[in-house]
Tab-separated table of C-alpha atoms in Angstrom:
chain	number	residue	atom	x	y	z
A	1	MET	CA	-14.533	-34.332	-16.061
A	2	PRO	CA	-15.774	-33.924	-12.453
A	3	SER	CA	-18.512	-31.352	-11.951
A	4	ILE	CA	-18.891	-28.839	-9.115
A	5	VAL	CA	-21.856	-26.599	-8.319
A	6	ILE	CA	-21.132	-23.319	-6.529
A	7	ASN	CA	-23.955	-22.448	-4.124
A	8	LEU	CA	-24.440	-19.208	-2.232
A	9	ASN	CA	-25.533	-18.627	1.355
A	10	GLU	CA	-25.962	-14.860	1.664
A	11	ALA	CA	-27.391	-15.017	5.181
A	12	GLU	CA	-24.192	-16.546	6.607
A	13	LEU	CA	-21.781	-15.186	3.954
A	14	PHE	CA	-20.257	-18.324	2.449
A	15	PHE	CA	-20.059	-20.356	-0.753
A	16	LEU	CA	-20.836	-24.068	-0.615
A	17	LEU	CA	-19.423	-26.499	-3.164
A	18	THR	CA	-21.559	-29.522	-4.049
A	19	GLY	CA	-21.301	-32.234	-6.697
A	20	ASP	CA	-18.184	-34.354	-7.108
A	21	ILE	CA	-16.737	-33.252	-3.766
A	22	GLY	CA	-14.670	-36.418	-3.384
A	23	ASP	CA	-12.536	-35.320	-6.314
A	24	VAL	CA	-12.031	-31.931	-4.651
A	25	LEU	CA	-11.027	-33.411	-1.290
A	26	SER	CA	-8.554	-35.800	-2.887
A	27	ASN	CA	-6.777	-33.064	-4.842
A	28	ARG	CA	-4.084	-31.813	-2.457
A	29	ARG	CA	-3.001	-28.850	-4.558
A	30	LEU	CA	-6.589	-27.669	-4.956
A	31	MET	CA	-7.251	-28.114	-1.250
A	32	PHE	CA	-4.158	-26.044	-0.437
A	33	SER	CA	-5.459	-23.258	-2.675
A	34	LEU	CA	-8.955	-23.448	-1.168
A	35	LYS	CA	-7.462	-23.046	2.312
A	36	LYS	CA	-5.902	-19.807	1.116
A	37	LEU	CA	-9.430	-18.662	0.279
A	38	GLY	CA	-10.625	-19.452	3.810
A	39	TYR	CA	-11.615	-23.157	3.791
A	40	ASP	CA	-10.743	-24.481	7.248
A	41	GLY	CA	-11.284	-28.207	6.692
A	42	SER	CA	-13.393	-28.566	9.839
A	43	SER	CA	-16.190	-30.475	8.048
A	44	LYS	CA	-16.759	-32.618	4.973
A	45	ASP	CA	-18.672	-29.726	3.421
A	46	VAL	CA	-16.445	-27.456	1.365
A	47	ILE	CA	-17.396	-24.005	2.630
A	48	ILE	CA	-15.589	-20.853	1.484
A	49	PRO	CA	-16.391	-17.761	3.593
A	50	TYR	CA	-16.418	-14.238	2.204
A	51	THR	CA	-16.959	-10.732	3.491
A	52	LYS	CA	-19.814	-8.598	2.203
A	53	HIS	CA	-17.571	-6.378	0.138
A	54	LYS	CA	-15.375	-9.149	-1.320
A	55	LYS	CA	-18.052	-11.584	-2.456
A	56	ILE	CA	-17.418	-11.243	-6.177
A	57	GLN	CA	-13.633	-11.247	-5.750
A	58	VAL	CA	-13.740	-14.529	-3.777
A	59	LEU	CA	-16.207	-16.016	-6.254
A	60	GLN	CA	-13.994	-15.160	-9.215
A	61	ASN	CA	-10.957	-16.655	-7.456
A	62	LEU	CA	-12.964	-19.803	-6.777
A	63	GLN	CA	-14.047	-20.059	-10.414
A	64	GLU	CA	-10.455	-19.656	-11.602
A	65	LEU	CA	-9.280	-22.446	-9.290
A	66	LEU	CA	-11.928	-24.904	-10.513
A	67	LYS	CA	-11.018	-24.123	-14.102
A	68	LYS	CA	-7.297	-24.488	-13.371
A	69	PHE	CA	-7.792	-27.970	-11.895
A	70	ASN	CA	-10.104	-29.093	-14.722
A	71	PHE	CA	-13.421	-29.106	-12.894
A	72	LEU	CA	-16.621	-28.395	-14.782
A	73	GLU	CA	-18.201	-25.487	-12.926
A	74	GLU	CA	-21.951	-25.060	-12.601
A	75	LYS	CA	-23.608	-22.037	-11.054
A	76	SER	CA	-26.647	-21.968	-8.815
A	77	GLN	CA	-29.306	-19.414	-9.726
A	78	GLU	CA	-28.244	-17.258	-6.760
A	79	ILE	CA	-24.666	-17.197	-8.045
A	80	GLN	CA	-25.790	-16.284	-11.542
A	81	ASN	CA	-27.959	-13.468	-10.170
A	82	SER	CA	-25.011	-12.118	-8.173
A	83	LEU	CA	-22.767	-12.131	-11.236
A	84	ASP	CA	-25.415	-10.481	-13.407
A	85	SER	CA	-25.858	-7.770	-10.776
A	86	PHE	CA	-22.093	-7.242	-10.564
A	87	TYR	CA	-21.647	-6.917	-14.322
A	88	GLN	CA	-24.593	-4.519	-14.537
A	89	GLU	CA	-23.099	-2.408	-11.738
A	90	GLN	CA	-19.747	-2.435	-13.530
A	91	ALA	CA	-21.361	-1.234	-16.772
A	92	GLU	CA	-23.192	1.520	-14.888
A	93	PHE	CA	-19.920	2.536	-13.214
A	94	ASP	CA	-18.191	2.780	-16.605
A	95	ASN	CA	-21.007	4.943	-18.021
A	96	PHE	CA	-20.968	7.081	-14.915
A	97	SER	CA	-17.199	7.563	-15.222
A	98	GLU	CA	-17.566	8.847	-18.771
A	99	LYS	CA	-20.244	11.349	-17.719
A	100	ALA	CA	-18.115	12.561	-14.780
A	101	LYS	CA	-15.153	13.026	-17.119
A	102	THR	CA	-17.324	15.005	-19.546
A	103	ILE	CA	-18.443	17.352	-16.771
A	104	ARG	CA	-14.868	17.789	-15.577
A	105	ASN	CA	-13.714	18.878	-19.030
A	106	TYR	CA	-16.547	21.356	-19.626
A	107	GLN	CA	-15.918	25.017	-20.241
A	108	PHE	CA	-18.454	27.088	-18.322
A	109	ASP	CA	-20.376	28.017	-21.494
A	110	GLU	CA	-20.706	24.309	-22.303
A	111	LEU	CA	-21.734	23.573	-18.735
A	112	LYS	CA	-24.685	25.955	-18.993
A	113	GLN	CA	-26.056	23.853	-21.870
A	114	ASP	CA	-26.218	20.718	-19.711
A	115	LYS	CA	-29.834	20.092	-18.688
A	116	ASP	CA	-28.760	18.425	-15.428
A	117	PHE	CA	-26.718	21.502	-14.537
A	118	ALA	CA	-29.787	23.698	-15.058
A	119	ASP	CA	-31.585	21.738	-12.341
A	120	PHE	CA	-28.502	21.740	-10.101
A	121	SER	CA	-27.904	25.493	-10.376
A	122	GLN	CA	-31.570	26.279	-9.722
A	123	VAL	CA	-31.526	24.297	-6.475
A	124	VAL	CA	-28.230	25.759	-5.257
A	125	ALA	CA	-29.196	29.332	-6.161
A	126	LYS	CA	-32.346	28.940	-4.064
A	127	GLU	CA	-30.412	27.511	-1.099
A	128	PHE	CA	-27.476	29.938	-1.276
A	129	THR	CA	-29.093	33.155	-0.042
A	130	LYS	CA	-25.847	35.048	0.639
A	131	ARG	CA	-23.262	33.736	-1.812
A	132	ASP	CA	-23.171	33.446	-5.591
A	133	PRO	CA	-20.522	30.889	-6.581
A	134	LYS	CA	-17.957	31.805	-9.201
A	135	ASP	CA	-17.961	30.020	-12.565
A	136	PHE	CA	-15.203	27.585	-11.616
A	137	GLN	CA	-16.968	26.851	-8.326
A	138	TRP	CA	-20.198	26.024	-10.166
A	139	LEU	CA	-18.313	23.545	-12.339
A	140	SER	CA	-16.501	21.945	-9.405
A	141	ALA	CA	-19.662	21.715	-7.306
A	142	PHE	CA	-21.702	20.192	-10.136
A	143	HIS	CA	-18.990	17.588	-10.748
A	144	MET	CA	-18.948	16.781	-7.013
A	145	ALA	CA	-22.747	16.557	-6.754
A	146	PHE	CA	-22.999	14.350	-9.831
A	147	SER	CA	-20.225	11.959	-8.843
A	148	GLN	CA	-20.962	12.022	-5.066
A	149	LYS	CA	-17.533	10.421	-4.622
A	150	SER	CA	-14.730	12.652	-5.803
A	151	CYS	CA	-11.478	14.453	-5.058
A	152	ASN	CA	-11.025	18.216	-5.211
A	153	PHE	CA	-7.347	19.152	-5.553
A	154	SER	CA	-7.882	22.897	-5.989
A	155	VAL	CA	-5.296	25.401	-4.788
A	156	PRO	CA	-5.885	27.364	-1.556
A	157	GLY	CA	-8.295	30.223	-2.148
A	158	ALA	CA	-10.452	28.336	-4.652
A	159	GLY	CA	-13.296	28.064	-2.140
A	160	LYS	CA	-13.343	24.309	-1.590
A	161	THR	CA	-15.687	24.718	1.392
A	162	THR	CA	-18.174	26.669	-0.730
A	163	ILE	CA	-17.940	23.986	-3.422
A	164	VAL	CA	-18.739	21.257	-0.897
A	165	TYR	CA	-21.687	23.192	0.526
A	166	ALA	CA	-23.121	23.726	-2.970
A	167	ALA	CA	-22.906	19.991	-3.713
A	168	TYR	CA	-24.303	19.196	-0.268
A	169	ALA	CA	-27.233	21.581	-0.780
A	170	TYR	CA	-28.223	19.804	-3.986
A	171	LEU	CA	-27.852	16.279	-2.585
A	172	ARG	CA	-29.743	17.292	0.564
A	173	ASN	CA	-32.552	18.733	-1.544
A	174	ASN	CA	-32.761	15.429	-3.433
A	175	LYS	CA	-32.848	13.370	-0.225
A	176	LYS	CA	-29.497	11.727	-0.941
A	177	VAL	CA	-27.873	13.064	2.233
A	178	ASP	CA	-29.006	14.976	5.301
A	179	LYS	CA	-25.884	15.042	7.489
A	180	LEU	CA	-22.403	16.400	6.834
A	181	VAL	CA	-19.394	14.892	8.613
A	182	VAL	CA	-16.033	16.594	8.160
A	183	ILE	CA	-12.790	14.986	9.306
A	184	GLY	CA	-9.978	17.504	9.423
A	185	PRO	CA	-7.562	19.478	11.595
A	186	LYS	CA	-9.142	21.313	14.520
A	187	SER	CA	-8.160	24.608	12.886
A	188	SER	CA	-10.724	23.856	10.146
A	189	PHE	CA	-13.712	23.647	12.505
A	190	VAL	CA	-14.483	27.383	12.738
A	191	PRO	CA	-14.210	27.964	8.950
A	192	TRP	CA	-16.653	25.129	8.265
A	193	GLU	CA	-19.148	26.591	10.745
A	194	ASN	CA	-18.727	30.167	9.538
A	195	GLU	CA	-18.809	29.320	5.822
A	196	TYR	CA	-22.188	27.629	6.213
A	197	GLU	CA	-23.716	30.920	7.347
A	198	GLU	CA	-21.897	32.785	4.559
A	199	CYS	CA	-23.487	30.460	1.992
A	200	PHE	CA	-26.939	29.679	3.403
A	201	GLY	CA	-27.575	32.838	5.403
A	202	GLU	CA	-28.206	31.005	8.658
A	203	GLU	CA	-26.179	29.306	11.361
A	204	ILE	CA	-25.777	25.551	11.333
A	205	THR	CA	-26.015	23.366	14.405
A	206	SER	CA	-22.727	21.521	14.801
A	207	GLN	CA	-20.952	19.159	17.149
A	208	ARG	CA	-17.187	18.992	17.528
A	209	ILE	CA	-15.506	15.650	18.174
A	210	SER	CA	-12.003	16.263	19.544
A	211	GLY	CA	-9.923	15.822	22.676
A	212	GLU	CA	-11.278	19.034	24.191
A	213	VAL	CA	-14.818	17.629	24.274
A	214	PRO	CA	-15.694	15.184	27.100
A	215	ILE	CA	-15.720	11.598	25.851
A	216	GLU	CA	-19.277	10.962	27.024
A	217	GLU	CA	-20.520	13.981	25.088
A	218	ARG	CA	-18.779	12.707	21.955
A	219	LYS	CA	-20.254	9.232	22.325
A	220	GLN	CA	-23.706	10.585	23.107
A	221	HIS	CA	-23.709	12.644	19.908
A	222	LEU	CA	-22.608	9.698	17.758
A	223	ALA	CA	-25.311	7.483	19.259
A	224	SER	CA	-28.052	10.120	19.067
A	225	GLY	CA	-31.181	9.493	17.059
A	226	SER	CA	-31.399	13.192	16.177
A	227	PRO	CA	-27.830	14.503	15.852
A	228	THR	CA	-26.788	17.946	14.648
A	229	GLU	CA	-26.529	18.458	10.903
A	230	LEU	CA	-22.773	19.126	10.934
A	231	THR	CA	-20.257	16.946	12.782
A	232	LEU	CA	-16.610	18.039	12.894
A	233	ILE	CA	-14.083	15.347	13.823
A	234	SER	CA	-10.353	15.756	14.367
A	235	PHE	CA	-8.034	13.240	12.702
A	236	HIS	CA	-6.749	11.838	15.990
A	237	SER	CA	-10.276	11.220	17.314
A	238	VAL	CA	-11.199	8.726	14.605
A	239	PRO	CA	-9.248	5.602	15.748
A	240	ASN	CA	-10.472	5.917	19.347
A	241	LEU	CA	-14.114	6.274	18.288
A	242	GLN	CA	-14.087	4.180	15.130
A	243	ASN	CA	-16.983	1.908	16.130
A	244	GLU	CA	-19.122	4.826	17.276
A	245	ILE	CA	-18.435	6.811	14.094
A	246	GLU	CA	-19.222	3.757	11.941
A	247	TYR	CA	-22.538	3.406	13.771
A	248	PHE	CA	-23.307	7.080	13.169
A	249	ILE	CA	-22.557	6.857	9.449
A	250	LYS	CA	-24.560	3.653	8.998
A	251	ASN	CA	-27.592	5.194	10.683
A	252	ASN	CA	-27.566	8.543	8.884
A	253	ASN	CA	-27.403	9.685	5.270
A	254	VAL	CA	-23.925	11.132	5.465
A	255	MET	CA	-21.718	13.120	3.132
A	256	LEU	CA	-18.261	12.369	4.562
A	257	VAL	CA	-15.532	14.916	3.804
A	258	VAL	CA	-11.829	14.533	4.563
A	259	ASP	CA	-10.327	18.024	4.685
A	260	GLU	CA	-6.538	18.374	4.304
A	261	ALA	CA	-6.698	14.786	3.057
A	262	HIS	CA	-2.964	14.521	2.331
A	263	ARG	CA	-2.782	13.595	6.023
A	264	ILE	CA	-4.212	10.128	5.256
A	265	LYS	CA	-1.685	9.319	2.510
A	266	ASN	CA	0.276	6.803	4.650
A	267	PRO	CA	-1.081	3.297	3.840
A	268	ASP	CA	0.172	2.050	7.229
A	269	GLY	CA	-1.092	5.012	9.248
A	270	LYS	CA	-3.480	4.361	12.134
A	271	ASN	CA	-5.643	7.400	11.381
A	272	ALA	CA	-5.769	6.571	7.682
A	273	ALA	CA	-6.809	2.947	8.268
A	274	SER	CA	-9.683	4.009	10.520
A	275	ILE	CA	-10.885	6.712	8.131
A	276	LEU	CA	-10.815	4.327	5.163
A	277	GLU	CA	-12.899	1.829	7.120
A	278	ILE	CA	-15.581	4.216	8.405
A	279	GLY	CA	-15.967	5.762	4.957
A	280	LYS	CA	-17.348	2.601	3.382
A	281	GLU	CA	-20.880	3.210	4.647
A	282	ALA	CA	-21.112	6.911	3.696
A	283	LYS	CA	-23.572	7.904	0.969
A	284	SER	CA	-21.095	10.455	-0.392
A	285	ARG	CA	-17.302	10.595	0.065
A	286	ILE	CA	-15.267	13.712	-0.664
A	287	ILE	CA	-11.508	14.330	-0.585
A	288	LEU	CA	-10.188	17.885	-0.234
A	289	THR	CA	-6.515	18.791	-0.510
A	290	GLY	CA	-4.493	21.353	-2.391
A	291	THR	CA	-1.388	19.148	-2.161
A	292	PRO	CA	-2.419	15.678	-3.369
A	293	LEU	CA	1.151	14.489	-4.075
A	294	PRO	CA	3.460	15.789	-1.334
A	295	ASN	CA	5.730	12.746	-1.607
A	296	GLY	CA	4.883	11.223	-4.973
A	297	TYR	CA	2.341	9.317	-7.044
A	298	GLN	CA	1.815	6.759	-4.263
A	299	ASP	CA	0.023	9.463	-2.261
A	300	LEU	CA	-2.965	9.028	-4.590
A	301	TYR	CA	-3.497	5.454	-3.432
A	302	ASN	CA	-5.336	6.121	-0.153
A	303	LEU	CA	-7.254	9.078	-1.573
A	304	TYR	CA	-8.854	6.915	-4.260
A	305	LYS	CA	-9.232	3.980	-1.907
A	306	PHE	CA	-11.316	6.283	0.295
A	307	ILE	CA	-13.684	7.591	-2.387
A	308	TYR	CA	-14.100	4.190	-4.111
A	309	PRO	CA	-13.157	1.418	-1.647
A	310	TYR	CA	-14.388	-1.312	-4.017
A	311	HIS	CA	-13.351	0.212	-7.342
A	312	TYR	CA	-10.060	1.988	-6.614
A	313	ARG	CA	-7.990	-0.754	-8.247
A	314	ASP	CA	-10.157	-0.502	-11.367
A	315	ILE	CA	-9.605	3.265	-11.375
A	316	LEU	CA	-5.881	3.475	-10.630
A	317	LYS	CA	-4.859	0.342	-12.566
A	318	PHE	CA	-1.490	0.607	-10.806
A	319	HIS	CA	-0.386	-1.137	-7.619
A	320	TYR	CA	1.119	0.870	-4.767
A	321	GLY	CA	4.584	-0.449	-5.676
A	322	ASN	CA	4.152	0.755	-9.263
A	323	LEU	CA	3.306	4.240	-8.030
A	324	GLU	CA	6.354	4.273	-5.754
A	325	ASP	CA	8.530	3.167	-8.661
A	326	MET	CA	7.218	6.010	-10.821
A	327	THR	CA	8.150	8.447	-8.055
A	328	GLN	CA	11.631	6.990	-7.534
A	329	ASN	CA	12.288	7.190	-11.269
A	330	GLN	CA	11.148	10.848	-11.197
A	331	GLU	CA	8.759	10.213	-14.072
A	332	LEU	CA	6.877	13.283	-15.319
A	333	ASN	CA	5.589	12.777	-18.847
A	334	SER	CA	6.166	9.053	-19.223
A	335	ASP	CA	3.576	6.718	-20.707
A	336	ARG	CA	2.813	5.410	-17.230
A	337	VAL	CA	2.222	8.867	-15.767
A	338	ASN	CA	0.017	9.899	-18.678
A	339	GLN	CA	-1.968	6.688	-18.311
A	340	LEU	CA	-2.379	7.259	-14.569
A	341	ILE	CA	-3.688	10.789	-15.163
A	342	GLU	CA	-6.110	9.457	-17.753
A	343	ASN	CA	-7.306	6.751	-15.338
A	344	ILE	CA	-8.029	9.065	-12.417
A	345	SER	CA	-9.274	12.094	-14.356
A	346	PRO	CA	-13.048	11.414	-14.134
A	347	PHE	CA	-12.882	11.445	-10.340
A	348	PHE	CA	-10.979	14.610	-9.518
A	349	ILE	CA	-11.120	18.282	-10.363
A	350	ARG	CA	-8.523	20.976	-9.741
A	351	VAL	CA	-8.843	24.731	-9.869
A	352	LYS	CA	-5.407	26.088	-10.728
A	353	LYS	CA	-3.833	29.246	-9.373
A	354	GLU	CA	-4.126	31.110	-12.677
A	355	THR	CA	-7.885	30.469	-12.728
A	356	LEU	CA	-8.284	32.615	-9.606
A	357	LYS	CA	-6.823	35.636	-11.454
A	358	LEU	CA	-5.198	36.941	-8.299
A	359	PRO	CA	-3.119	40.116	-8.444
A	360	SER	CA	0.633	39.559	-8.586
A	361	VAL	CA	2.422	39.430	-5.256
A	362	GLN	CA	4.512	42.482	-4.383
A	363	GLU	CA	7.461	41.349	-2.296
A	364	THR	CA	9.287	43.575	0.160
A	365	VAL	CA	12.482	42.239	1.725
A	366	ILE	CA	13.334	43.553	5.195
A	367	PRO	CA	16.747	42.283	6.423
A	368	ILE	CA	16.771	41.529	10.148
A	369	LYS	CA	20.034	40.657	11.833
A	370	MET	CA	19.946	37.712	14.261
A	371	ASP	CA	21.022	38.321	17.816
A	372	ARG	CA	23.780	36.240	19.432
A	373	TYR	CA	21.532	33.433	20.750
A	374	GLN	CA	19.603	33.105	17.480
A	375	ARG	CA	22.899	32.922	15.556
A	376	ASN	CA	24.216	30.185	17.873
A	377	ILE	CA	21.062	28.104	17.430
A	378	TYR	CA	21.048	28.628	13.671
A	379	ASP	CA	24.735	27.711	13.302
A	380	PHE	CA	24.314	24.628	15.501
A	381	ILE	CA	21.410	23.324	13.386
A	382	GLU	CA	23.169	24.125	10.101
A	383	ASP	CA	26.392	22.397	11.189
A	384	HIS	CA	24.516	19.218	12.095
């Protein structure tokens, strides 16, 4: 049986095959498969390139191919170290997921018994000089601070901004982050600025990145060595400044928040693609939306791809087409839906409407007759 050694060149991001290379080059089917992995055939050396974030995926595909075509695979020490590191990271991720799920399912009385929460609440209480979070906000904020990458699907009025600031305060205190970047509609900018003062008792320095701000001012802020603590970016500004925003995130310890995140649900959307890409370098990634599934289960795909760009498949365990199929079949309590909820549960939290204990709405109906022009417009639209 021919033998192949897989070598790793991390400086130039490629795998090099050595050993019985003649047997590899003479196997047309294997060569065809290797070209699919990126081998260009430009030299006698069999070099398979990879990107930084797909190293293990390419390596595993390469190992499967050698096994399929009956090659004895040997690993260099660098390859073995990479695999050991990957499996250790995977085990840590699994343990982390279980802890996040435990926090999510706490009742507040149970939460107060958690020793990590005691430290968290002490830090936040010291930072929050004007606001005392409600019980459900404490739970949501602790889950967010612990996970650092999570979705909050709470209903409007649950105080999602307060929850983010509580998590941010703790992570900032522990030197995990020191800058907050919020991508959202322009209408969210003022609330984010005002809520900071309502929580911390002082104004925050902020910079808005939108069409109303001169382009040079936007670029100067993103390239600055000492930028403001809060950066507010409109959705439409991200594609045009993607490189500059990536630079900013790479050079700062950023908590990146997508507010009204249902706007990035389209997997083919230009804004969504840019936001998913810039998020990869953020220290913390947060999704906020009260309507996570406006069209169906497939709307979860981009949300989880944002918070865990390298683990979202492991979390969802469903392809985009599967999620669409579940929506088209109008599945509610099927085995697949229940499994999906179980899969994603460690990484999201939702405050429901009944938790807010709001007074019942008193409705008053006031009939108003349309005038002639309004009636014509209404009838025209209805008829068509």
